[in-house]
Structures are given as C-alpha cells and as structure tokens.
Coordinates of C-alpha atoms in Angstrom, one line a residue:
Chain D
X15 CA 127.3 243.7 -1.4
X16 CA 125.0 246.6 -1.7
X17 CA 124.5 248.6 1.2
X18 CA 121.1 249.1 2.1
X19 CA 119.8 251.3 4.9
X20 CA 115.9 250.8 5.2
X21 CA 114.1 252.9 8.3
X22 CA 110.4 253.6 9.5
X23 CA 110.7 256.7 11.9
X24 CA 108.4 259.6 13.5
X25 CA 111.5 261.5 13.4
X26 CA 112.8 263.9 10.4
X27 CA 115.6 262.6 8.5
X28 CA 119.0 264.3 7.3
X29 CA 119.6 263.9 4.2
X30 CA 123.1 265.5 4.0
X31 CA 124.2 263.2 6.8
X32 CA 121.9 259.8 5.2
X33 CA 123.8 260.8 2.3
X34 CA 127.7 260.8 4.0
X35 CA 126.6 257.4 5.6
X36 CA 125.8 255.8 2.5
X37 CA 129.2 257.0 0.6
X38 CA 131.4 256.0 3.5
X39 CA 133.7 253.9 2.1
X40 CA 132.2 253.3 -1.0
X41 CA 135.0 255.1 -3.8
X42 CA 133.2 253.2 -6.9
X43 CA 130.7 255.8 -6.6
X44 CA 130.3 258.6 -9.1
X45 CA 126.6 260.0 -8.2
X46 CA 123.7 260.0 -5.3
X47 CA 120.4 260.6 -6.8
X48 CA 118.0 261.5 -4.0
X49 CA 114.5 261.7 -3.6
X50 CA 112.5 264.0 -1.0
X51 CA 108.9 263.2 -0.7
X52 CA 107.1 266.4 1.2
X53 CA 103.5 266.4 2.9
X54 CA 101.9 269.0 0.1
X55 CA 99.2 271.6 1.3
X56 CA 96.0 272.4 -0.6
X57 CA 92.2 271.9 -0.1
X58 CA 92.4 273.1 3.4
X59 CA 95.1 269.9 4.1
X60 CA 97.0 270.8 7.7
X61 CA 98.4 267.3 8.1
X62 CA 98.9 264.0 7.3
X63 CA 98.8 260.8 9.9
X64 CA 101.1 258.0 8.4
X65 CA 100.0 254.2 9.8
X66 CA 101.6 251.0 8.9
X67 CA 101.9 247.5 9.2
X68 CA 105.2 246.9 11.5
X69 CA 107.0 244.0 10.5
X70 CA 105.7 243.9 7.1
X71 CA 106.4 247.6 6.0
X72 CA 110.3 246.9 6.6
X73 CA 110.2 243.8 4.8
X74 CA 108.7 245.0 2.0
X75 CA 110.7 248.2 2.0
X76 CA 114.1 245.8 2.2
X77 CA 112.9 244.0 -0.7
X78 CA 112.1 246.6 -3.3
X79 CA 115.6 248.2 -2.0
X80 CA 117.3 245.0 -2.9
X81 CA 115.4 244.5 -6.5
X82 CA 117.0 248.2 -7.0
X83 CA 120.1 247.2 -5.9
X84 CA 120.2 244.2 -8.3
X85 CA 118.0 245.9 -11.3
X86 CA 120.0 248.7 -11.9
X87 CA 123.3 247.8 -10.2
X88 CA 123.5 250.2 -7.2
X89 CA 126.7 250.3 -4.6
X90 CA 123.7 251.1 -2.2
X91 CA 120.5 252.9 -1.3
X92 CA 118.9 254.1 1.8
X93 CA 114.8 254.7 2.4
X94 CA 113.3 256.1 5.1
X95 CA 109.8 256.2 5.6
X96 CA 108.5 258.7 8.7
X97 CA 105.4 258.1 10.3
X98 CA 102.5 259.4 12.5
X99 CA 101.4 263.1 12.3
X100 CA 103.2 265.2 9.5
X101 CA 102.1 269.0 9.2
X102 CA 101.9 270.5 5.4
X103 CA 105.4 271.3 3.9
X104 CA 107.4 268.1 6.2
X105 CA 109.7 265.5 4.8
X106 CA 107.5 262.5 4.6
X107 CA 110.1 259.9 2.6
X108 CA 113.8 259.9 1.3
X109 CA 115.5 257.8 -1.2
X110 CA 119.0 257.7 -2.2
X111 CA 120.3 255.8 -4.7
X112 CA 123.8 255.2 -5.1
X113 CA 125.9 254.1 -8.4
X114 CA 129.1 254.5 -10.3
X115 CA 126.7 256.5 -13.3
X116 CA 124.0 258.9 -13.1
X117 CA 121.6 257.1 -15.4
X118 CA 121.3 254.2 -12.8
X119 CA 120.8 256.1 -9.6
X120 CA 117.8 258.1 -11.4
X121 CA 116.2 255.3 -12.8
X122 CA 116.1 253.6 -9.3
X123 CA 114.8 256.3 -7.5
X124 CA 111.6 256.7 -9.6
X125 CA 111.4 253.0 -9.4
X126 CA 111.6 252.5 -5.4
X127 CA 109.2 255.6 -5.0
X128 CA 106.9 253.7 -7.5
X129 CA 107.0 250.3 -5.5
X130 CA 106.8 252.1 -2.5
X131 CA 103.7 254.0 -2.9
X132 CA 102.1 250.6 -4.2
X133 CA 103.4 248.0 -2.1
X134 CA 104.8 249.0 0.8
X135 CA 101.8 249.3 3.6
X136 CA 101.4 252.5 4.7
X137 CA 98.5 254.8 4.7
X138 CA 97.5 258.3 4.8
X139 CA 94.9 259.8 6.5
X140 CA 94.2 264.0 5.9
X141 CA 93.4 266.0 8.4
X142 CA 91.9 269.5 7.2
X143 CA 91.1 272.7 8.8
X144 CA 87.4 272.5 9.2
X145 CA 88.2 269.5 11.3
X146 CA 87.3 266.9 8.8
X147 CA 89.6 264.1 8.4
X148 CA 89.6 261.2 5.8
X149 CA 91.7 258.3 4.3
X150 CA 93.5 258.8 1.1
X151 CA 92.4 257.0 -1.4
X152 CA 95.0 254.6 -3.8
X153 CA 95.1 256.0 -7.0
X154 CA 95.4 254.0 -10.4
X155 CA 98.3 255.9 -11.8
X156 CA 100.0 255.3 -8.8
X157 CA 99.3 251.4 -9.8
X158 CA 100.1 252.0 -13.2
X159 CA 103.3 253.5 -12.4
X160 CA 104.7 250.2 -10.9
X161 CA 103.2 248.4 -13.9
X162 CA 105.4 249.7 -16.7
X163 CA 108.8 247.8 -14.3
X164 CA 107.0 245.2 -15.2
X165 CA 106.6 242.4 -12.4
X166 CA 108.9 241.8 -10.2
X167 CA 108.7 238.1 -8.7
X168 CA 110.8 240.3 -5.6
X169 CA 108.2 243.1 -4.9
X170 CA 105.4 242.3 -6.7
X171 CA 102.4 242.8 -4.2
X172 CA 101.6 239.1 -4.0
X173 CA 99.6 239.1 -7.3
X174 CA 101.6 236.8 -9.3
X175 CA 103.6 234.4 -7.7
Chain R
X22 CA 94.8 230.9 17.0
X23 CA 94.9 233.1 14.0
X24 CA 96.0 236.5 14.6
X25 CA 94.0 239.0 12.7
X26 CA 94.9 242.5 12.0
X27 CA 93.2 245.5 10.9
X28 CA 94.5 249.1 9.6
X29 CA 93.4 252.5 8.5
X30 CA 89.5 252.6 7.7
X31 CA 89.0 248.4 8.2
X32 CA 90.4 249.3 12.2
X33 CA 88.5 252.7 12.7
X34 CA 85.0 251.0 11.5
X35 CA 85.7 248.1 13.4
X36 CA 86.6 249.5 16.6
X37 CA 89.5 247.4 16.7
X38 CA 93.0 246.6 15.9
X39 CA 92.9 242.7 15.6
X40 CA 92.2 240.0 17.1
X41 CA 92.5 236.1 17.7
X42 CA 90.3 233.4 16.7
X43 CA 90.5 229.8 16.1
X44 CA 90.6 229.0 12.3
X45 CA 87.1 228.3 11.9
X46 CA 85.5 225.3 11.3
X47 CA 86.2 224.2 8.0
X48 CA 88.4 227.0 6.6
X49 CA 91.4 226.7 3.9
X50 CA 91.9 230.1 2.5
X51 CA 91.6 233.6 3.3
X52 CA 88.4 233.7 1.3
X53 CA 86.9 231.5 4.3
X54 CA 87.9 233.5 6.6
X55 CA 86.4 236.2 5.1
X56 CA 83.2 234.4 4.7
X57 CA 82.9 233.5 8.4
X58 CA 84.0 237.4 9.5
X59 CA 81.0 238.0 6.9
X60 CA 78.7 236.0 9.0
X61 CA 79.2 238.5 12.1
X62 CA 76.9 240.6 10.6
X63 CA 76.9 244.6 11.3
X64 CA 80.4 246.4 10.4
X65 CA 81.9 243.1 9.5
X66 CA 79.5 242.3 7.0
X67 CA 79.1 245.5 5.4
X68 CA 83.4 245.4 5.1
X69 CA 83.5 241.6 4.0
X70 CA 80.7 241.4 1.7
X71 CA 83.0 243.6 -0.3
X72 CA 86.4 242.5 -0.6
X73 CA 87.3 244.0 -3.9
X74 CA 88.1 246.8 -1.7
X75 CA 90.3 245.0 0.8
X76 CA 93.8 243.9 0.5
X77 CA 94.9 240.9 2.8
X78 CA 98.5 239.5 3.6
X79 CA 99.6 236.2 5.1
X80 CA 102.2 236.2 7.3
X81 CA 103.4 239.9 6.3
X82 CA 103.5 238.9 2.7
X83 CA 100.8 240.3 0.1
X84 CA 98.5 237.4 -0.3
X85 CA 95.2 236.3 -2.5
X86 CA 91.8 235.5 -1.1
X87 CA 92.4 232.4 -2.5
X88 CA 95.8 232.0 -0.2
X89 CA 95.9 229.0 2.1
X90 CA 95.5 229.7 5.9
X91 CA 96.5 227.6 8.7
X92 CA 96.4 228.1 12.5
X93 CA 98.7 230.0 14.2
X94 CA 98.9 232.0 10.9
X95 CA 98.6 236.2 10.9
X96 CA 96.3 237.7 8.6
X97 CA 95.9 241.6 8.0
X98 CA 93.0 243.3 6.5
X99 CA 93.7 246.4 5.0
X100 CA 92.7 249.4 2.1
X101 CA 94.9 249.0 -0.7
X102 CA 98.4 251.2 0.5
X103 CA 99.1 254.8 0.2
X104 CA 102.5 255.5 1.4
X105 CA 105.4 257.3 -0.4

C-alpha cells in the first residue's frame, strides 16, 4: 500500500524531515520529487489568509493523493496544506511524490498541485499594504490545468459522476 | 435540520458562517434550496440570484444544483476554490 500522509496545518512544514518520514522503510524507492508552494509578493501583497472547509478539504486532499498513488504508481506521497495568515515569501503547500523512477514522481507532483488548486476547498484572501484586502479570484488556467488529466471519476469536483 | 455552511466572500457578505433550517417546504435539490435562500431577499438574494458564481457540496462532496437534498443533510456555499 502507498503511504500517504495528508495535513491541514497553521504551522510551517519541514520538508527535509516530511521527506525522511515518507522514505522510512520504503527501499523500492529511487527518487522524491517535491513541490514547495511559497506566498509570492507583488502589487503591494503583505499576506495571504488561507480558509477551508474542515472535513471536506482532507477528504478531498486524501483522494487526489490516492488517484496519484494509483495513476502513476507511487510507493507514497505526502501533502500538506497550511492555513490562516501567511506573510509574503512563507511555505504555503508541499508535495512529495515518491517512486522507484523519476518520470513518475514529477508527473504526480504537477498533477496533485493541479487538483489541488481546483478541487480541494481552500481560499485565499490578500491582504495589501494600503490596508485593502480582497478574495482571490479562481483562475481559468488554473481549471484548464486539471482538464488536460482528463476526469478523474476519484477527484473530479463533482461535475461528472 | 439542514446544516448550511458558508465560506470566504458567501460568509463575509452574509455575516455568517452557517446555519440550520428545516428543508423547506417542498424542496428536492440544492437548486430549491437555493430558491428559498433567494426568497430572503437583501444579501441572500443578491448571492442566490446568481449561482453561476457559487459552488455548492453535499455532505463534503462537490455537488450540482441539481443534487438531491434531504434533511439532516450539510450543504456549503462557497466561491469556486483557490488553494495550492
């Protein structure tokens, strides 16, 4: 069985020790591919604010994780997802993606990352200098990311059933 | 009761986080539910009466408006996601 580590957390991750954890006992692997998403500056941004939907955020998380696990044959992954206030320049998500090639482990980092932003519910709201603050906005490359995996009966965001 | 939730700009304009309610009179789907929410008027209306912008799930799982609903069910209201 895969080994699949799936966390929501204010707190920072490791990713040296998230990385140890996942290898533990696993000698069929020959590479990690990792994944840091950071909160990027610009336009006056100072922060983010992460919400989500507790409950559903993990499921969903745990089942993208698992399509990767079984789409591109991984001896595990881990994702974790931080939330609440994250200044410019922070750790925001990690994925690793564990598997006996390299190919593999690449291909299913871009894939969870593009499930992730798509169907897992979270949501980002800016906060900006001036004081402004304002919700992101989905964006349809973003949507059109996911599309080209095709659907995914596991992860699919409900549409087709 | 239904259990209704609401997140990110659906909360902040509503004042609120969720709710309960009895499944009102009459309503199958989500698309009912969103009708009678409509029918509050104020904040509610101007969020209902347009829920191409809305994303809803049924018991934590991405759903249609067209879903089925039942009581006891929870139903979240919320922008379409942007985590990652």
């Amino acid at each position: 069985m895969p080994r699949v580590t799936i966390r929501v957390q204010a707190e920072a991750f490791d990713s040296a020790h998230e990385t140890a954890l996942l290898l533990r006992g696993h000698e069929d692997v020959g590479g990690v591919a990792a994944f840091t998403g950071i909160v990027r500056g610009g336009g006056g941004l100072v922060a983010l604010e992460l919400e989500h939907y507790p409950g559903m955020t993990e499921s969903m998380m745990r089942r993208i994780a698992e399509s990767a696990c079984v789409r591109f044959g991984l001896a595990g992954c881990t994702v974790i997802h931080r939330v609440g206030r994250l200044a410019v320049g922070m750790p925001i998500v990690l994925v690793l993606c564990a598997s006996a090639h390299r190919g593999g482990a690449q291909e299913a980092t871009t894939f969870m990352m593009d499930w992730l932003k798509t169907s897992a519910p979270f949501w980002k709201r800016e906060e900006f200098a001036d004081g402004r603050s304002a919700w992101v906005e989905a964006r349809a490359q973003d949507e059109a990311a996911k599309a080209r995996w095709g659907s995914l009966a596991a992860c699919d965001g409900g549409k087709k059933n | 009761m239904l259990r209704i939730l609401y997140f990110a700009w659906l909360r902040d304009r509503l004042g609120r986080s969720g709710e309960t309610l009895p499944l009102p009179q009459g309503a199958h789907c989500v698309q009912d539910l969103i009708a009678a929410l409509n029918a509050r008027g104020g904040e509610y209306a101007a969020i209902f009466a347009r829920p191409e912008l809305i994303r809803v799930a049924v018991n934590q799982s991405f759903a249609t408006i067209a879903a089925p609903i039942a009581a006891h069910d929870e139903i979240a209201f919320f922008p379409p996601v942007t985590g990652g």
